[in-house]
Amino acid sequence: MPRKRSSSRGSARGHAAQKKSSRSLPSKKNRLSPSAWIAVITTGLVIGSSLTAYAAYIDIAGGISRENVDTDAFGDRPSKVEGVVNIMIIGTDKRDGDNANYGEAEGERPDTLAIAHISPQRETATIVNLPRDSMVQLPACPASEGYTGSDPQLGMINSAMTYGGVSCLWDTVEKATNVRIDHFVSVDFTGFKGMVDALGGVEMCIPEAIHDTKAGDLDLAAGEQVLKGEEALGYVRSRKGQGDGSDLMRIDRQQEFMAAMARQVMSGDTLKSPSNLYSFLNEVTDSITSDDELTIDTMADIAIAMREVDLKDINFVTVPNEPWPQNENRVQWVTPDAEQLFQAIATDEYGGDDSGDDAAADDDAGAEEESVEPGDVGVEVINGVGTTGLADQVSAILRERGFSVSGTGNPEGVIPEASTVYYAPGAKAAADLVAKEAMNATVEEDSSLSGNQVQLVMSSDWRGFKDKGVSGDVPGSVKNKSAADSTTTSVC
């Protein structure tokens, strides 16, 4: 029979939450000053403002366009990981207004598309680029003002925005990646140029001379130079004038440029001076659009949590891909590598140090945990979801994966908000082993348990287990770049 879950569990969880919020900050390295914060804006990067200029920022933020996105209409959505924020970044090729000089285009499509994964616990920001020519299953999108809508079909991921706007693209990205998207930020050509010019340009190393008439008649000599707004836009948009002309190589250049911009912002005077910061933000807000739930307070919460981020922990990756057999000008995502990357993002297992406060507490106490195998772990399965027979189903899967099941049942008393694996003091390794099998499960110490006995309590957010062929480990095909590194400066 399962153990009783009394209201004391709730107070224990409250204590744990209090402990996490008061965790000590890392030592100073290449990080932002305590008065600065980071937020994700531009085609793939999170850049921020200053808490000392908060009132001025509220005034500036009034220039940001807001759009309502009814995510309830998406149906079943991926589960949310507490504390994590995933922002869909759209570099749009909109050609009206100030952007009319960049030619004509049918509809509005993402010129750049990425997911910015912000993890305060890991103190990392990871930008996952999704090639705009990726062939994915597009969901049905209803027609709305200015959009024709579409039936479910196989198509390029960026065409979703043409059919149904940001809402359709948001739904498409969630269904294709199984990553919960919390917000979106869109910036057009003019906004990108404004950011670069407000910084006084961005210093870059150009490995080879570039001339591309289709990218604003871009003409750059090889070597180190400062790219101003128009040149910077041409550089990140250029395809035919560099390398093999593919969108994938262009993504590499965009990542390199964004890393250079991050280094410049975080090491320069922009974040140190409220007046410089005000000028920087004032240049770009008229060209930024976000969902109406990405409020000033939400931005501030994200920024405060990430204010100690190190340059080396701002990461850029591209989803593993290969040519689409039906058309070599399109790409398809490589399986299972892409699923493993998205799984790591969706469950907040990508990058950084996930040892957390519990590991630090163990170190302080001099505790050492022995490595364990599934056969060493006994699991009590508690069904807090309300689905009849779920505990028996889960038990069968655990046994199939080598674990021992000591009992099943329904909870009595408080059910945790998030599915949780409870473990005895010194047995965190056993809990981690069980939690790693699940799509979403946290771990928490429980002094009433002993040995390697753990208790899996499934809550309303329970999403089942990971496929055996799709682990939380990131495959070797995923090439990670950090903002602290440069792949081209060595040739200058």
CSV table of C-alpha atoms in Angstrom, one decimal:
chain,number,residue,atom,x,y,z
A,1,MET,CA,0.0,0.0,0.0
A,2,PRO,CA,1.3,3.5,-0.7
A,3,ARG,CA,2.4,5.7,2.1
A,4,LYS,CA,0.0,8.5,3.1
A,5,ARG,CA,0.8,11.9,1.7
A,6,SER,CA,-0.1,14.4,4.5
A,7,SER,CA,-0.3,18.2,4.5
A,8,SER,CA,3.3,18.2,5.9
A,9,ARG,CA,4.5,17.4,2.4
A,10,GLY,CA,3.3,20.8,1.3
A,11,SER,CA,5.3,22.6,4.0
A,12,ALA,CA,8.4,20.6,3.0
A,13,ARG,CA,7.9,21.7,-0.6
A,14,GLY,CA,7.6,25.3,0.6
A,15,HIS,CA,10.8,25.0,2.5
A,16,ALA,CA,12.6,23.7,-0.6
A,17,ALA,CA,11.2,26.6,-2.7
A,18,GLN,CA,12.5,29.1,-0.2
A,19,LYS,CA,15.9,27.5,-0.2
A,20,LYS,CA,16.1,27.7,-4.0
A,21,SER,CA,15.1,31.3,-4.2
A,22,SER,CA,17.9,32.3,-1.8
A,23,ARG,CA,20.7,30.3,-3.5
A,24,SER,CA,24.0,32.1,-3.7
A,25,LEU,CA,25.1,33.7,-7.0
A,26,PRO,CA,28.2,32.5,-8.9
A,27,SER,CA,31.5,34.3,-8.6
A,28,LYS,CA,32.1,37.2,-11.0
A,29,LYS,CA,33.6,36.2,-14.4
A,30,ASN,CA,32.6,37.6,-17.8
A,31,ARG,CA,29.1,38.3,-16.5
A,32,LEU,CA,26.8,41.3,-16.4
A,33,SER,CA,27.1,43.7,-13.5
A,34,PRO,CA,24.5,43.3,-10.7
A,35,SER,CA,22.5,46.3,-12.0
A,36,ALA,CA,22.1,44.7,-15.5
A,37,TRP,CA,19.9,42.0,-16.9
A,38,ILE,CA,19.4,39.9,-19.9
A,39,ALA,CA,16.3,39.4,-22.0
A,40,VAL,CA,16.0,37.8,-25.5
A,41,ILE,CA,15.5,40.2,-28.4
A,42,THR,CA,16.8,40.1,-32.0
A,43,THR,CA,17.0,37.3,-34.4
A,44,GLY,CA,18.3,34.8,-31.9
A,45,LEU,CA,19.8,36.5,-28.9
A,46,VAL,CA,18.7,37.7,-25.5
A,47,ILE,CA,19.9,41.2,-24.8
A,48,GLY,CA,18.6,43.4,-22.0
A,49,SER,CA,18.3,46.6,-20.1
A,50,SER,CA,19.1,47.9,-16.6
A,51,LEU,CA,17.1,47.7,-13.4
A,52,THR,CA,18.3,51.3,-12.6
A,53,ALA,CA,16.5,52.5,-15.8
A,54,TYR,CA,13.3,50.5,-15.1
A,55,ALA,CA,11.0,53.6,-15.2
A,56,ALA,CA,12.5,54.7,-18.5
A,57,TYR,CA,12.3,51.2,-19.8
A,58,ILE,CA,8.5,51.1,-19.1
A,59,ASP,CA,8.2,54.2,-21.2
A,60,ILE,CA,10.3,52.7,-24.1
A,61,ALA,CA,8.5,49.4,-23.9
A,62,GLY,CA,5.3,51.2,-24.8
A,63,GLY,CA,6.6,51.2,-28.4
A,64,ILE,CA,6.6,47.4,-28.6
A,65,SER,CA,3.7,46.0,-30.6
A,66,ARG,CA,1.6,43.4,-28.8
A,67,GLU,CA,-0.3,40.5,-30.4
A,68,ASN,CA,-2.8,38.2,-28.7
A,69,VAL,CA,-2.1,34.5,-29.3
A,70,ASP,CA,-4.8,32.1,-28.2
A,71,THR,CA,-2.7,29.1,-27.2
A,72,ASP,CA,-5.8,27.3,-25.9
A,73,ALA,CA,-6.8,26.8,-29.5
A,74,PHE,CA,-3.7,24.6,-30.0
A,75,GLY,CA,-5.3,21.6,-28.2
A,76,ASP,CA,-2.9,19.4,-26.3
A,77,ARG,CA,0.4,21.2,-25.7
A,78,PRO,CA,3.8,20.1,-24.4
A,79,SER,CA,4.2,20.3,-20.6
A,80,LYS,CA,5.9,23.3,-19.0
A,81,VAL,CA,9.0,22.9,-16.9
A,82,GLU,CA,8.7,25.2,-13.9
A,83,GLY,CA,11.1,28.1,-14.0
A,84,VAL,CA,12.1,27.6,-17.6
A,85,VAL,CA,11.1,30.1,-20.4
A,86,ASN,CA,11.1,29.2,-24.1
A,87,ILE,CA,10.8,32.1,-26.5
A,88,MET,CA,10.2,31.7,-30.2
A,89,ILE,CA,12.4,34.2,-32.0
A,90,ILE,CA,11.3,35.4,-35.4
A,91,GLY,CA,13.5,37.4,-37.7
A,92,THR,CA,10.8,38.5,-40.1
A,93,ASP,CA,11.2,39.4,-43.8
A,94,LYS,CA,8.2,41.8,-43.7
A,95,ARG,CA,8.7,44.2,-46.6
A,96,ASP,CA,6.3,47.1,-45.8
A,97,GLY,CA,6.9,50.5,-44.3
A,98,ASP,CA,10.5,51.1,-43.5
A,99,ASN,CA,11.3,47.6,-44.8
A,100,ALA,CA,10.0,48.3,-48.3
A,101,ASN,CA,13.5,48.9,-49.7
A,102,TYR,CA,14.3,45.2,-49.3
A,103,GLY,CA,12.2,44.1,-52.3
A,104,GLU,CA,8.9,42.4,-52.6
A,105,ALA,CA,7.9,39.1,-50.9
A,106,GLU,CA,4.6,37.2,-50.9
A,107,GLY,CA,3.2,37.3,-47.4
A,108,GLU,CA,5.2,37.4,-44.2
A,109,ARG,CA,7.6,34.6,-43.4
A,110,PRO,CA,10.4,34.1,-40.9
A,111,ASP,CA,13.8,34.9,-42.4
A,112,THR,CA,15.2,33.4,-39.2
A,113,LEU,CA,13.5,31.1,-36.8
A,114,ALA,CA,14.8,29.9,-33.4
A,115,ILE,CA,13.8,28.8,-29.9
A,116,ALA,CA,15.6,30.7,-27.1
A,117,HIS,CA,15.6,28.3,-24.1
A,118,ILE,CA,16.2,30.3,-20.9
A,119,SER,CA,17.1,28.2,-17.8
A,120,PRO,CA,17.7,30.2,-14.6
A,121,GLN,CA,18.5,27.0,-12.7
A,122,ARG,CA,21.3,26.1,-15.1
A,123,GLU,CA,22.1,29.8,-15.7
A,124,THR,CA,22.2,29.3,-19.4
A,125,ALA,CA,20.5,30.6,-22.5
A,126,THR,CA,20.4,28.3,-25.5
A,127,ILE,CA,19.3,29.4,-28.9
A,128,VAL,CA,18.2,26.5,-31.2
A,129,ASN,CA,18.0,27.6,-34.8
A,130,LEU,CA,15.3,25.9,-36.9
A,131,PRO,CA,16.2,26.1,-40.7
A,132,ARG,CA,13.5,28.0,-42.4
A,133,ASP,CA,13.4,25.4,-45.2
A,134,SER,CA,12.8,22.5,-42.8
A,135,MET,CA,10.1,20.1,-44.0
A,136,VAL,CA,7.7,19.4,-41.2
A,137,GLN,CA,4.1,18.4,-40.6
A,138,LEU,CA,2.1,21.6,-40.5
A,139,PRO,CA,-1.1,21.5,-38.4
A,140,ALA,CA,-4.4,22.9,-39.6
A,141,CYS,CA,-4.5,26.7,-39.2
A,142,PRO,CA,-7.9,28.5,-39.3
A,143,ALA,CA,-8.3,31.5,-41.6
A,144,SER,CA,-8.3,34.9,-40.0
A,145,GLU,CA,-8.0,38.5,-41.0
A,146,GLY,CA,-5.2,38.7,-43.5
A,147,TYR,CA,-4.5,35.0,-43.6
A,148,THR,CA,-6.0,32.2,-45.8
A,149,GLY,CA,-5.5,29.4,-43.3
A,150,SER,CA,-4.5,25.9,-44.3
A,151,ASP,CA,-5.3,22.2,-43.9
A,152,PRO,CA,-2.8,19.8,-42.3
A,153,GLN,CA,0.0,19.2,-44.7
A,154,LEU,CA,3.7,18.5,-45.2
A,155,GLY,CA,5.5,21.8,-45.8
A,156,MET,CA,8.3,24.2,-45.0
A,157,ILE,CA,8.2,25.4,-41.4
A,158,ASN,CA,8.3,29.0,-42.3
A,159,SER,CA,5.3,28.8,-44.5
A,160,ALA,CA,3.1,28.4,-41.4
A,161,MET,CA,3.4,32.1,-40.8
A,162,THR,CA,2.2,32.9,-44.3
A,163,TYR,CA,-0.9,30.7,-43.8
A,164,GLY,CA,-1.9,31.8,-40.3
A,165,GLY,CA,0.5,34.3,-38.9
A,166,VAL,CA,2.4,34.0,-35.6
A,167,SER,CA,-0.4,31.8,-34.0
A,168,CYS,CA,0.0,29.2,-36.8
A,169,LEU,CA,3.8,29.3,-36.6
A,170,TRP,CA,3.7,29.0,-32.8
A,171,ASP,CA,1.5,25.9,-33.0
A,172,THR,CA,3.6,24.4,-35.7
A,173,VAL,CA,6.9,24.8,-33.8
A,174,GLU,CA,5.4,23.3,-30.6
A,175,LYS,CA,4.0,20.3,-32.5
A,176,ALA,CA,7.2,19.7,-34.5
A,177,THR,CA,9.6,20.0,-31.6
A,178,ASN,CA,7.4,19.0,-28.6
A,179,VAL,CA,8.9,22.0,-26.8
A,180,ARG,CA,6.5,24.2,-24.8
A,181,ILE,CA,6.7,27.8,-26.2
A,182,ASP,CA,5.9,30.5,-23.6
A,183,HIS,CA,6.3,33.7,-25.6
A,184,PHE,CA,7.4,35.0,-29.0
A,185,VAL,CA,9.5,38.0,-30.0
A,186,SER,CA,9.6,39.2,-33.6
A,187,VAL,CA,12.0,41.8,-35.0
A,188,ASP,CA,12.2,43.1,-38.6
A,189,PHE,CA,15.0,44.3,-40.8
A,190,THR,CA,14.8,47.9,-39.5
A,191,GLY,CA,14.8,46.8,-35.9
A,192,PHE,CA,17.9,44.7,-36.4
A,193,LYS,CA,19.8,47.6,-38.1
A,194,GLY,CA,18.7,49.9,-35.2
A,195,MET,CA,20.2,47.6,-32.6
A,196,VAL,CA,23.5,47.4,-34.4
A,197,ASP,CA,23.8,51.1,-35.0
A,198,ALA,CA,22.8,51.9,-31.4
A,199,LEU,CA,25.9,49.9,-30.4
A,200,GLY,CA,28.1,51.9,-32.8
A,201,GLY,CA,28.4,48.8,-35.0
A,202,VAL,CA,29.7,45.2,-34.2
A,203,GLU,CA,33.3,44.2,-34.6
A,204,MET,CA,33.6,41.1,-36.8
A,205,CYS,CA,36.3,39.1,-38.6
A,206,ILE,CA,35.4,38.5,-42.2
A,207,PRO,CA,37.3,35.4,-43.4
A,208,GLU,CA,36.9,36.2,-47.2
A,209,ALA,CA,35.8,39.1,-49.2
A,210,ILE,CA,32.1,39.2,-49.9
A,211,HIS,CA,30.1,40.7,-52.7
A,212,ASP,CA,26.4,39.8,-52.9
A,213,THR,CA,24.0,42.0,-55.0
A,214,LYS,CA,21.0,40.2,-53.4
A,215,ALA,CA,21.9,41.3,-49.9
A,216,GLY,CA,21.7,45.1,-50.3
A,217,ASP,CA,24.7,45.1,-52.7
A,218,LEU,CA,26.9,43.9,-49.9
A,219,ASP,CA,30.6,44.5,-50.6
A,220,LEU,CA,33.0,43.6,-47.7
A,221,ALA,CA,36.7,43.2,-47.7
A,222,ALA,CA,38.3,40.4,-45.8
A,223,GLY,CA,39.7,41.1,-42.3
A,224,GLU,CA,38.6,42.6,-39.0
A,225,GLN,CA,36.1,45.5,-39.4
A,226,VAL,CA,33.2,47.1,-37.7
A,227,LEU,CA,29.8,46.3,-39.4
A,228,LYS,CA,27.2,49.1,-39.1
A,229,GLY,CA,23.5,48.5,-39.5
A,230,GLU,CA,23.1,48.1,-43.2
A,231,GLU,CA,26.3,46.1,-43.7
A,232,ALA,CA,25.4,43.9,-40.7
A,233,LEU,CA,22.0,43.2,-42.1
A,234,GLY,CA,23.4,42.3,-45.5
A,235,TYR,CA,26.0,40.1,-43.8
A,236,VAL,CA,23.5,38.0,-41.8
A,237,ARG,CA,21.1,37.8,-44.7
A,238,SER,CA,23.6,37.0,-47.4
A,239,ARG,CA,23.6,33.6,-49.0
A,240,LYS,CA,24.8,33.6,-52.6
A,241,GLY,CA,27.9,35.7,-51.9
A,242,GLN,CA,29.4,33.3,-49.2
A,243,GLY,CA,30.3,29.6,-49.0
A,244,ASP,CA,28.0,27.2,-50.8
A,245,GLY,CA,25.0,29.7,-50.7
A,246,SER,CA,23.0,27.5,-48.4
A,247,ASP,CA,20.7,28.6,-45.6
A,248,LEU,CA,22.6,26.4,-43.2
A,249,MET,CA,25.9,28.3,-43.8
A,250,ARG,CA,23.9,31.5,-43.4
A,251,ILE,CA,22.7,30.3,-40.0
A,252,ASP,CA,26.3,29.7,-39.0
A,253,ARG,CA,27.2,33.3,-39.8
A,254,GLN,CA,24.2,34.6,-38.0
A,255,GLN,CA,25.2,32.6,-34.9
A,256,GLU,CA,28.7,34.1,-35.2
A,257,PHE,CA,27.4,37.6,-35.5
A,258,MET,CA,25.0,37.2,-32.6
A,259,ALA,CA,27.8,35.9,-30.4
A,260,ALA,CA,29.9,38.9,-31.4
A,261,MET,CA,27.0,41.2,-30.5
A,262,ALA,CA,26.6,39.5,-27.2
A,263,ARG,CA,30.3,39.9,-26.4
A,264,GLN,CA,30.2,43.6,-27.3
A,265,VAL,CA,27.1,44.4,-25.3
A,266,MET,CA,28.2,42.5,-22.2
A,267,SER,CA,31.7,43.9,-22.2
A,268,GLY,CA,31.1,47.4,-23.4
A,269,ASP,CA,29.4,50.5,-22.0
A,270,THR,CA,25.8,49.8,-23.2
A,271,LEU,CA,24.8,48.1,-20.0
A,272,LYS,CA,26.8,50.3,-17.7
A,273,SER,CA,25.1,53.5,-18.5
A,274,PRO,CA,21.3,54.0,-18.3
A,275,SER,CA,21.5,56.7,-21.0
A,276,ASN,CA,23.3,54.4,-23.4
A,277,LEU,CA,20.9,51.7,-22.6
A,278,TYR,CA,17.9,53.9,-23.1
A,279,SER,CA,19.3,54.9,-26.6
A,280,PHE,CA,19.9,51.3,-27.4
A,281,LEU,CA,16.4,50.2,-26.6
A,282,ASN,CA,14.7,53.3,-28.0
A,283,GLU,CA,16.2,52.5,-31.4
A,284,VAL,CA,14.6,49.2,-31.7
A,285,THR,CA,11.3,49.0,-29.9
A,286,ASP,CA,9.2,50.4,-32.8
A,287,SER,CA,10.3,47.3,-34.8
A,288,ILE,CA,9.6,44.6,-32.2
A,289,THR,CA,6.4,42.6,-31.7
A,290,SER,CA,5.7,40.2,-28.9
A,291,ASP,CA,2.8,38.3,-27.4
A,292,ASP,CA,0.7,40.4,-25.0
A,293,GLU,CA,1.7,38.1,-22.0
A,294,LEU,CA,5.4,39.0,-22.3
A,295,THR,CA,4.8,42.0,-20.0
A,296,ILE,CA,7.4,44.3,-18.4
A,297,ASP,CA,7.1,42.4,-15.2
A,298,THR,CA,7.7,39.1,-17.0
A,299,MET,CA,10.7,40.5,-18.7
A,300,ALA,CA,12.1,41.7,-15.4
A,301,ASP,CA,11.5,38.3,-13.8
A,302,ILE,CA,13.4,36.6,-16.6
A,303,ALA,CA,16.2,39.2,-16.5
A,304,ILE,CA,16.7,39.1,-12.7
A,305,ALA,CA,16.9,35.3,-12.8
A,306,MET,CA,19.5,35.5,-15.6
A,307,ARG,CA,21.5,38.5,-14.5
A,308,GLU,CA,24.6,36.5,-13.6
A,309,VAL,CA,24.8,34.6,-16.9
A,310,ASP,CA,28.3,34.1,-18.3
A,311,LEU,CA,29.1,34.5,-22.0
A,312,LYS,CA,30.2,30.9,-22.2
A,313,ASP,CA,26.7,29.9,-21.1
A,314,ILE,CA,25.0,31.7,-24.0
A,315,ASN,CA,24.8,28.8,-26.5
A,316,PHE,CA,23.9,28.5,-30.2
A,317,VAL,CA,22.9,25.2,-31.8
A,318,THR,CA,21.2,24.2,-35.0
A,319,VAL,CA,18.8,21.2,-35.1
A,320,PRO,CA,20.5,18.2,-36.8
A,321,ASN,CA,19.4,18.1,-40.4
A,322,GLU,CA,20.0,16.6,-43.8
A,323,PRO,CA,18.8,17.3,-47.4
A,324,TRP,CA,15.2,16.3,-48.0
A,325,PRO,CA,15.2,13.5,-50.6
A,326,GLN,CA,12.5,15.0,-52.7
A,327,ASN,CA,14.2,18.4,-53.0
A,328,GLU,CA,17.8,19.0,-52.1
A,329,ASN,CA,17.0,22.7,-51.5
A,330,ARG,CA,14.9,21.7,-48.5
A,331,VAL,CA,16.0,19.9,-45.3
A,332,GLN,CA,14.6,17.3,-43.0
A,333,TRP,CA,15.5,16.8,-39.4
A,334,VAL,CA,17.7,13.8,-38.6
A,335,THR,CA,16.2,11.2,-36.3
A,336,PRO,CA,16.7,10.4,-33.5
A,337,ASP,CA,19.3,13.2,-33.1
A,338,ALA,CA,16.8,16.0,-33.5
A,339,GLU,CA,14.4,14.3,-31.0
A,340,GLN,CA,17.2,14.0,-28.5
A,341,LEU,CA,18.0,17.6,-28.8
A,342,PHE,CA,14.4,18.8,-28.4
A,343,GLN,CA,13.9,16.3,-25.6
A,344,ALA,CA,16.9,17.9,-23.7
A,345,ILE,CA,15.5,21.3,-24.3
A,346,ALA,CA,11.9,20.4,-23.4
A,347,THR,CA,13.0,18.8,-20.1
A,348,ASP,CA,15.7,21.4,-19.3
A,349,GLU,CA,18.6,18.9,-19.6
A,350,TYR,CA,20.7,20.9,-22.1
A,351,GLY,CA,23.8,22.6,-21.0
A,352,GLY,CA,25.0,24.2,-17.8
A,353,ASP,CA,25.4,22.6,-14.4
A,354,ASP,CA,22.3,20.8,-13.2
A,355,SER,CA,23.7,19.6,-9.9
A,356,GLY,CA,21.6,22.3,-8.1
A,357,ASP,CA,21.2,23.0,-4.5
A,358,ASP,CA,20.8,19.4,-3.4
A,359,ALA,CA,24.2,18.5,-4.8
A,360,ALA,CA,25.8,21.5,-3.2
A,361,ALA,CA,24.3,20.5,0.2
A,362,ASP,CA,25.6,17.0,-0.2
A,363,ASP,CA,29.1,18.3,-0.9
A,364,ASP,CA,28.9,20.5,2.2
A,365,ALA,CA,27.9,17.5,4.3
A,366,GLY,CA,30.7,15.3,2.7
A,367,ALA,CA,28.1,12.9,1.5
A,368,GLU,CA,29.0,10.5,-1.3
A,369,GLU,CA,26.5,8.6,-3.4
A,370,GLU,CA,27.3,5.3,-4.9
A,371,SER,CA,26.4,4.6,-8.5
A,372,VAL,CA,23.3,2.5,-8.8
A,373,GLU,CA,21.7,0.3,-11.5
A,374,PRO,CA,17.9,0.0,-12.1
A,375,GLY,CA,17.9,-3.4,-10.4
A,376,ASP,CA,19.1,-1.7,-7.2
A,377,VAL,CA,16.1,0.6,-7.1
A,378,GLY,CA,12.7,-0.2,-5.6
A,379,VAL,CA,9.9,2.1,-6.9
A,380,GLU,CA,6.6,2.8,-5.3
A,381,VAL,CA,4.2,4.2,-7.9
A,382,ILE,CA,1.5,6.6,-6.8
A,383,ASN,CA,-1.2,7.6,-9.3
A,384,GLY,CA,-2.1,11.3,-8.7
A,385,VAL,CA,-3.4,11.8,-12.2
A,386,GLY,CA,-6.8,10.2,-11.7
A,387,THR,CA,-6.5,7.9,-14.7
A,388,THR,CA,-7.7,4.4,-13.9
A,389,GLY,CA,-5.0,1.8,-14.2
A,390,LEU,CA,-2.2,4.3,-14.8
A,391,ALA,CA,-0.1,3.1,-11.8
A,392,ASP,CA,-0.2,-0.5,-13.2
A,393,GLN,CA,0.8,0.7,-16.7
A,394,VAL,CA,3.7,2.7,-15.3
A,395,SER,CA,4.8,-0.2,-13.1
A,396,ALA,CA,4.9,-2.5,-16.1
A,397,ILE,CA,7.2,-0.1,-18.0
A,398,LEU,CA,9.5,0.3,-15.0
A,399,ARG,CA,9.8,-3.4,-14.6
A,400,GLU,CA,10.5,-3.7,-18.3
A,401,ARG,CA,13.4,-1.2,-17.9
A,402,GLY,CA,14.9,-3.2,-15.0
A,403,PHE,CA,13.5,-1.5,-11.9
A,404,SER,CA,11.8,-3.3,-9.0
A,405,VAL,CA,8.3,-2.1,-8.1
A,406,SER,CA,7.5,-2.3,-4.4
A,407,GLY,CA,3.8,-1.2,-4.7
A,408,THR,CA,1.2,0.9,-6.4
A,409,GLY,CA,-1.7,3.0,-5.2
A,410,ASN,CA,-3.4,6.4,-5.1
A,411,PRO,CA,-2.2,9.3,-3.0
A,412,GLU,CA,-3.7,10.4,0.3
A,413,GLY,CA,-3.3,14.1,1.3
A,414,VAL,CA,-1.4,16.7,-0.8
A,415,ILE,CA,-0.5,15.9,-4.4
A,416,PRO,CA,2.6,17.8,-5.6
A,417,GLU,CA,2.0,20.2,-8.5
A,418,ALA,CA,4.8,18.5,-10.5
A,419,SER,CA,5.4,14.8,-10.9
A,420,THR,CA,8.1,14.0,-8.4
A,421,VAL,CA,10.4,11.2,-7.4
A,422,TYR,CA,11.0,11.3,-3.6
A,423,TYR,CA,14.2,9.7,-2.3
A,424,ALA,CA,15.9,8.9,1.0
A,425,PRO,CA,18.8,11.0,2.2
A,426,GLY,CA,21.9,10.0,0.3
A,427,ALA,CA,19.9,8.2,-2.4
A,428,LYS,CA,19.6,11.0,-4.9
A,429,ALA,CA,21.3,8.8,-7.6
A,430,ALA,CA,18.5,6.3,-7.4
A,431,ALA,CA,15.9,9.0,-7.8
A,432,ASP,CA,17.8,10.6,-10.7
A,433,LEU,CA,17.9,7.2,-12.4
A,434,VAL,CA,14.1,7.0,-12.3
A,435,ALA,CA,13.5,10.6,-13.2
A,436,LYS,CA,15.7,10.3,-16.2
A,437,GLU,CA,13.4,7.7,-17.7
A,438,ALA,CA,10.4,10.1,-17.4
A,439,MET,CA,9.5,12.8,-19.8
A,440,ASN,CA,9.0,15.2,-16.9
A,441,ALA,CA,9.8,14.5,-13.3
A,442,THR,CA,11.6,16.4,-10.5
A,443,VAL,CA,13.4,14.9,-7.6
A,444,GLU,CA,13.0,15.7,-3.9
A,445,GLU,CA,14.5,14.3,-0.7
A,446,ASP,CA,12.2,12.7,1.8
A,447,SER,CA,13.7,11.7,5.2
A,448,SER,CA,10.9,9.2,5.8
A,449,LEU,CA,12.3,7.0,3.1
A,450,SER,CA,15.3,4.7,3.5
A,451,GLY,CA,17.9,2.9,1.3
A,452,ASN,CA,17.4,3.0,-2.4
A,453,GLN,CA,13.6,3.0,-2.1
A,454,VAL,CA,12.0,5.8,-4.0
A,455,GLN,CA,8.4,6.9,-4.6
A,456,LEU,CA,7.2,8.2,-7.9
A,457,VAL,CA,4.2,10.4,-7.5
A,458,MET,CA,2.5,11.2,-10.9
A,459,SER,CA,0.7,14.5,-10.9
A,460,SER,CA,-1.6,16.2,-13.5
A,461,ASP,CA,1.5,17.2,-15.6
A,462,TRP,CA,2.6,13.6,-16.1
A,463,ARG,CA,3.7,12.9,-19.7
A,464,GLY,CA,4.9,9.3,-19.5
A,465,PHE,CA,8.3,7.9,-20.3
A,466,LYS,CA,10.9,8.8,-22.9
A,467,ASP,CA,11.2,6.4,-25.8
A,468,LYS,CA,14.1,4.0,-25.4
A,469,GLY,CA,15.8,5.3,-28.5
A,470,VAL,CA,15.5,8.9,-27.4
A,471,SER,CA,17.6,9.7,-24.3
A,472,GLY,CA,18.0,13.1,-22.7
A,473,ASP,CA,21.6,13.0,-23.8
A,474,VAL,CA,22.5,15.4,-26.6
A,475,PRO,CA,23.9,13.5,-29.6
A,476,GLY,CA,27.4,14.2,-31.0
A,477,SER,CA,25.9,15.6,-34.2
A,478,VAL,CA,24.7,18.7,-32.3
A,479,LYS,CA,27.5,21.3,-32.6
A,480,ASN,CA,27.3,23.9,-29.8
A,481,LYS,CA,28.8,27.4,-30.0
A,482,SER,CA,29.1,29.7,-27.1
A,483,ALA,CA,29.0,33.5,-27.2
A,484,ALA,CA,32.4,33.4,-25.5
A,485,ASP,CA,34.0,31.8,-28.5
A,486,SER,CA,34.6,33.0,-32.0
A,487,THR,CA,35.1,30.5,-34.9
A,488,THR,CA,36.5,33.1,-37.4
A,489,THR,CA,38.8,35.5,-35.5
A,490,SER,CA,41.8,33.1,-35.8
A,491,VAL,CA,42.0,33.8,-39.6
A,492,CYS,CA,42.3,37.5,-39.0
